[in-house]
Amino acid sequence: MITSDNPVRIIDAFVDKVDVQKIGVVSASLKSEGRPPFHPALLLKLYLYGYLNRTRSSRALERECQRNIEVQWLCEGLIPNYHTIANFRRDNPKALKALFKLFVLFLKEQDVICGDGIAIDGSKFRAQNSKKNNYNQKKIDRHLTYIEEKTASYLQQLDEMDSTENSGAGITISKEKIQTELKKLKERKGKYH
């Protein structure tokens, strides 16, 4: 059912020749109970298929394993769960990046792609800029004034603590807490400057 010139045959042959240990694939460990883990090569093939067909979601890749004849052939009839697919991506980001680079270089060497063009993503997204991350001079000045007032208040409390330590009266706020707050205020002041 899979023709000899189908791209999944290239993916299959390529991943079979790649040394998964050299590109840094972390294999799932065999546990005493449950099923044995999937071979990393199978999941690499699945991710290369998704890479070529713009299928990035682990759930979408699981669906492809169930319904797509090409992926069924590529995965030898096995259907990994979306958790397995997502965990493999989480555990092997460097290995997947290395695999994609190797695959593109392989395709260039075989003259399947020329590699002369540059792709530009034309996606447009609605901007999200919260009020917390939106600054103008008036807002910055207001924040700096607040920080100055708070710093003066903390310094006054430190002075009071020093004077009450000598007299023996207790204060509810510790000196260390005030000093950490002063440090935070200093960092925020640097950010606003």
mmCIF file of C-alpha atoms in Angstrom:
data_model
loop_
_atom_site.group_PDB
_atom_site.id
_atom_site.type_symbol
_atom_site.label_atom_id
_atom_site.label_comp_id
_atom_site.label_asym_id
_atom_site.label_seq_id
_atom_site.Cartn_x
_atom_site.Cartn_y
_atom_site.Cartn_z
ATOM 1 C CA MET A 1 0.000 0.000 0.000
ATOM 2 C CA ILE A 2 3.006 2.277 0.422
ATOM 3 C CA THR A 3 4.573 3.034 -2.958
ATOM 4 C CA SER A 4 8.324 2.838 -3.433
ATOM 5 C CA ASP A 5 8.650 6.624 -3.892
ATOM 6 C CA ASN A 6 6.649 7.528 -0.780
ATOM 7 C CA PRO A 7 8.507 9.939 1.575
ATOM 8 C CA VAL A 8 7.884 7.677 4.585
ATOM 9 C CA ARG A 9 10.284 5.159 3.057
ATOM 10 C CA ILE A 10 13.014 7.825 3.160
ATOM 11 C CA ILE A 11 12.210 8.548 6.818
ATOM 12 C CA ASP A 12 12.295 4.838 7.641
ATOM 13 C CA ALA A 13 15.619 4.216 5.883
ATOM 14 C CA PHE A 14 17.192 7.381 7.311
ATOM 15 C CA VAL A 15 16.295 6.695 10.955
ATOM 16 C CA ASP A 16 17.387 3.061 10.637
ATOM 17 C CA LYS A 17 20.878 4.286 9.633
ATOM 18 C CA VAL A 18 21.140 6.945 12.379
ATOM 19 C CA ASP A 19 22.932 5.954 15.580
ATOM 20 C CA VAL A 20 20.403 7.053 18.216
ATOM 21 C CA GLN A 21 23.046 7.014 20.955
ATOM 22 C CA LYS A 22 25.317 9.416 19.047
ATOM 23 C CA ILE A 23 22.620 12.064 18.638
ATOM 24 C CA GLY A 24 21.901 11.849 22.365
ATOM 25 C CA VAL A 25 18.565 10.046 22.617
ATOM 26 C CA VAL A 26 17.602 9.183 26.189
ATOM 27 C CA SER A 27 15.769 5.855 26.127
ATOM 28 C CA ALA A 28 12.923 5.083 28.494
ATOM 29 C CA SER A 29 13.981 2.580 31.124
ATOM 30 C CA LEU A 30 12.435 -0.870 31.350
ATOM 31 C CA LYS A 31 10.322 -1.189 34.480
ATOM 32 C CA SER A 32 9.489 -4.390 36.330
ATOM 33 C CA GLU A 33 5.759 -4.015 35.638
ATOM 34 C CA GLY A 34 3.860 -2.881 32.569
ATOM 35 C CA ARG A 35 4.733 -3.018 28.909
ATOM 36 C CA PRO A 36 8.256 -2.549 27.560
ATOM 37 C CA PRO A 37 8.986 0.970 26.257
ATOM 38 C CA PHE A 38 8.850 1.843 22.562
ATOM 39 C CA HIS A 39 12.132 1.785 20.714
ATOM 40 C CA PRO A 40 13.462 5.359 20.338
ATOM 41 C CA ALA A 41 13.836 4.896 16.572
ATOM 42 C CA LEU A 42 10.067 4.413 16.243
ATOM 43 C CA LEU A 43 9.384 7.704 18.035
ATOM 44 C CA LEU A 44 12.084 9.461 15.990
ATOM 45 C CA LYS A 45 10.382 8.253 12.804
ATOM 46 C CA LEU A 46 7.069 9.521 14.102
ATOM 47 C CA TYR A 47 8.514 12.957 14.886
ATOM 48 C CA LEU A 48 10.204 13.197 11.480
ATOM 49 C CA TYR A 49 6.875 12.371 9.868
ATOM 50 C CA GLY A 50 5.228 15.105 11.940
ATOM 51 C CA TYR A 51 8.069 17.500 11.046
ATOM 52 C CA LEU A 52 7.531 16.956 7.327
ATOM 53 C CA ASN A 53 3.733 17.088 7.508
ATOM 54 C CA ARG A 54 3.422 20.009 9.961
ATOM 55 C CA THR A 55 1.892 17.871 12.684
ATOM 56 C CA ARG A 56 3.386 19.023 15.976
ATOM 57 C CA SER A 57 0.860 18.017 18.611
ATOM 58 C CA SER A 58 1.413 14.715 20.397
ATOM 59 C CA ARG A 59 -2.339 14.066 20.306
ATOM 60 C CA ALA A 60 -2.427 14.703 16.560
ATOM 61 C CA LEU A 61 0.518 12.330 16.062
ATOM 62 C CA GLU A 62 -1.330 9.661 18.076
ATOM 63 C CA ARG A 63 -4.407 10.155 15.845
ATOM 64 C CA GLU A 64 -2.201 9.817 12.750
ATOM 65 C CA CYS A 65 -0.933 6.476 14.098
ATOM 66 C CA GLN A 66 -4.519 5.253 14.325
ATOM 67 C CA ARG A 67 -5.896 6.467 10.996
ATOM 68 C CA ASN A 68 -3.065 7.180 8.546
ATOM 69 C CA ILE A 69 -1.811 4.211 6.515
ATOM 70 C CA GLU A 70 1.615 5.807 5.977
ATOM 71 C CA VAL A 71 2.175 6.260 9.718
ATOM 72 C CA GLN A 72 0.838 2.781 10.468
ATOM 73 C CA TRP A 73 3.413 1.369 8.051
ATOM 74 C CA LEU A 74 6.149 3.600 9.478
ATOM 75 C CA CYS A 75 5.359 2.612 13.091
ATOM 76 C CA GLU A 76 4.857 -1.057 12.172
ATOM 77 C CA GLY A 77 1.287 -1.008 13.451
ATOM 78 C CA LEU A 78 2.234 0.235 16.910
ATOM 79 C CA ILE A 79 0.272 3.136 18.390
ATOM 80 C CA PRO A 80 2.134 5.064 21.082
ATOM 81 C CA ASN A 81 0.026 7.015 23.556
ATOM 82 C CA TYR A 82 0.188 10.817 23.344
ATOM 83 C CA HIS A 83 1.825 10.851 26.813
ATOM 84 C CA THR A 84 4.637 8.673 25.481
ATOM 85 C CA ILE A 85 5.068 10.911 22.446
ATOM 86 C CA ALA A 86 5.070 14.109 24.546
ATOM 87 C CA ASN A 87 7.438 12.650 27.159
ATOM 88 C CA PHE A 88 9.857 11.600 24.428
ATOM 89 C CA ARG A 89 9.897 15.159 23.079
ATOM 90 C CA ARG A 90 10.349 16.557 26.607
ATOM 91 C CA ASP A 91 13.228 14.184 27.389
ATOM 92 C CA ASN A 92 15.047 14.531 24.037
ATOM 93 C CA PRO A 93 14.900 18.132 22.765
ATOM 94 C CA LYS A 94 18.582 18.241 21.732
ATOM 95 C CA ALA A 95 18.407 14.849 20.048
ATOM 96 C CA LEU A 96 15.347 15.856 18.012
ATOM 97 C CA LYS A 97 17.018 19.104 16.963
ATOM 98 C CA ALA A 98 20.137 17.172 15.908
ATOM 99 C CA LEU A 99 17.989 14.648 14.021
ATOM 100 C CA PHE A 100 16.134 17.373 12.110
ATOM 101 C CA LYS A 101 19.447 19.011 11.139
ATOM 102 C CA LEU A 102 20.874 15.679 9.992
ATOM 103 C CA PHE A 103 17.736 14.944 7.984
ATOM 104 C CA VAL A 104 17.844 18.297 6.198
ATOM 105 C CA LEU A 105 21.568 17.825 5.427
ATOM 106 C CA PHE A 106 20.823 14.322 4.146
ATOM 107 C CA LEU A 107 18.066 15.644 1.866
ATOM 108 C CA LYS A 108 20.404 18.362 0.563
ATOM 109 C CA GLU A 109 23.139 15.804 -0.175
ATOM 110 C CA GLN A 110 20.640 13.634 -2.058
ATOM 111 C CA ASP A 111 19.447 16.691 -4.081
ATOM 112 C CA VAL A 112 15.905 16.237 -2.820
ATOM 113 C CA ILE A 113 15.918 19.846 -1.651
ATOM 114 C CA CYS A 114 18.183 22.652 -2.820
ATOM 115 C CA GLY A 115 18.410 24.626 0.422
ATOM 116 C CA ASP A 116 18.822 27.944 -1.399
ATOM 117 C CA GLY A 117 15.549 29.504 -0.272
ATOM 118 C CA ILE A 118 14.710 31.143 3.007
ATOM 119 C CA ALA A 119 11.271 30.636 4.484
ATOM 120 C CA ILE A 120 9.515 33.447 6.302
ATOM 121 C CA ASP A 121 6.597 32.747 8.558
ATOM 122 C CA GLY A 122 3.716 35.036 7.629
ATOM 123 C CA SER A 123 1.624 34.302 10.691
ATOM 124 C CA LYS A 124 -0.122 37.204 12.369
ATOM 125 C CA PHE A 125 -1.088 37.096 16.008
ATOM 126 C CA ARG A 126 -3.026 39.509 18.138
ATOM 127 C CA ALA A 127 -0.611 41.246 20.475
ATOM 128 C CA GLN A 128 -0.853 40.563 24.177
ATOM 129 C CA ASN A 129 0.602 43.327 26.311
ATOM 130 C CA SER A 130 -0.578 43.362 29.872
ATOM 131 C CA LYS A 131 -0.778 46.585 31.823
ATOM 132 C CA LYS A 132 1.969 45.286 34.115
ATOM 133 C CA ASN A 133 4.427 45.153 31.212
ATOM 134 C CA ASN A 134 3.399 48.421 29.590
ATOM 135 C CA TYR A 135 5.485 51.413 30.695
ATOM 136 C CA ASN A 136 5.519 55.124 30.022
ATOM 137 C CA GLN A 137 7.552 57.828 31.750
ATOM 138 C CA LYS A 138 4.731 58.796 34.111
ATOM 139 C CA LYS A 139 4.259 55.198 35.274
ATOM 140 C CA ILE A 140 8.001 54.677 35.734
ATOM 141 C CA ASP A 141 8.263 57.886 37.790
ATOM 142 C CA ARG A 142 5.345 56.725 39.947
ATOM 143 C CA HIS A 143 7.020 53.353 40.540
ATOM 144 C CA LEU A 144 10.350 54.988 41.376
ATOM 145 C CA THR A 145 8.639 57.336 43.870
ATOM 146 C CA TYR A 146 6.916 54.357 45.499
ATOM 147 C CA ILE A 147 10.223 52.484 45.739
ATOM 148 C CA GLU A 148 11.929 55.532 47.307
ATOM 149 C CA GLU A 149 9.137 55.860 49.895
ATOM 150 C CA LYS A 150 9.183 52.139 50.690
ATOM 151 C CA THR A 151 12.988 52.162 50.975
ATOM 152 C CA ALA A 152 12.858 55.122 53.374
ATOM 153 C CA SER A 153 10.203 53.319 55.432
ATOM 154 C CA TYR A 154 12.322 50.156 55.648
ATOM 155 C CA LEU A 155 15.424 52.136 56.579
ATOM 156 C CA GLN A 156 13.440 53.908 59.316
ATOM 157 C CA GLN A 157 12.264 50.520 60.623
ATOM 158 C CA LEU A 158 15.861 49.293 60.662
ATOM 159 C CA ASP A 159 16.885 52.372 62.686
ATOM 160 C CA GLU A 160 14.023 51.754 65.113
ATOM 161 C CA MET A 161 15.071 48.112 65.451
ATOM 162 C CA ASP A 162 18.635 49.134 66.221
ATOM 163 C CA SER A 163 17.463 51.560 68.912
ATOM 164 C CA THR A 164 14.994 49.059 70.440
ATOM 165 C CA GLU A 165 17.592 46.295 70.498
ATOM 166 C CA ASN A 166 19.495 48.386 72.991
ATOM 167 C CA SER A 167 16.371 48.989 75.100
ATOM 168 C CA GLY A 168 15.179 45.363 74.934
ATOM 169 C CA ALA A 169 11.708 45.934 73.336
ATOM 170 C CA GLY A 170 10.575 43.440 70.640
ATOM 171 C CA ILE A 171 9.622 44.245 67.031
ATOM 172 C CA THR A 172 7.483 41.946 64.904
ATOM 173 C CA ILE A 173 9.453 42.257 61.615
ATOM 174 C CA SER A 174 12.922 40.710 61.507
ATOM 175 C CA LYS A 175 15.978 42.580 60.340
ATOM 176 C CA GLU A 176 16.698 39.916 57.704
ATOM 177 C CA LYS A 177 13.246 40.278 56.155
ATOM 178 C CA ILE A 178 13.639 44.038 55.871
ATOM 179 C CA GLN A 179 17.073 43.623 54.297
ATOM 180 C CA THR A 180 15.707 41.154 51.713
ATOM 181 C CA GLU A 181 12.870 43.585 50.915
ATOM 182 C CA LEU A 182 15.410 46.381 50.467
ATOM 183 C CA LYS A 183 17.377 44.169 48.091
ATOM 184 C CA LYS A 184 14.228 43.469 46.045
ATOM 185 C CA LEU A 185 13.400 47.168 45.893
ATOM 186 C CA LYS A 186 16.939 47.955 44.728
ATOM 187 C CA GLU A 187 16.604 45.384 41.906
ATOM 188 C CA ARG A 188 13.244 46.808 40.823
ATOM 189 C CA LYS A 189 14.677 50.326 40.908
ATOM 190 C CA GLY A 190 17.498 49.194 38.614
ATOM 191 C CA LYS A 191 14.934 47.684 36.250
ATOM 192 C CA TYR A 192 12.949 50.918 36.078
ATOM 193 C CA HIS A 193 16.084 53.007 35.507
#
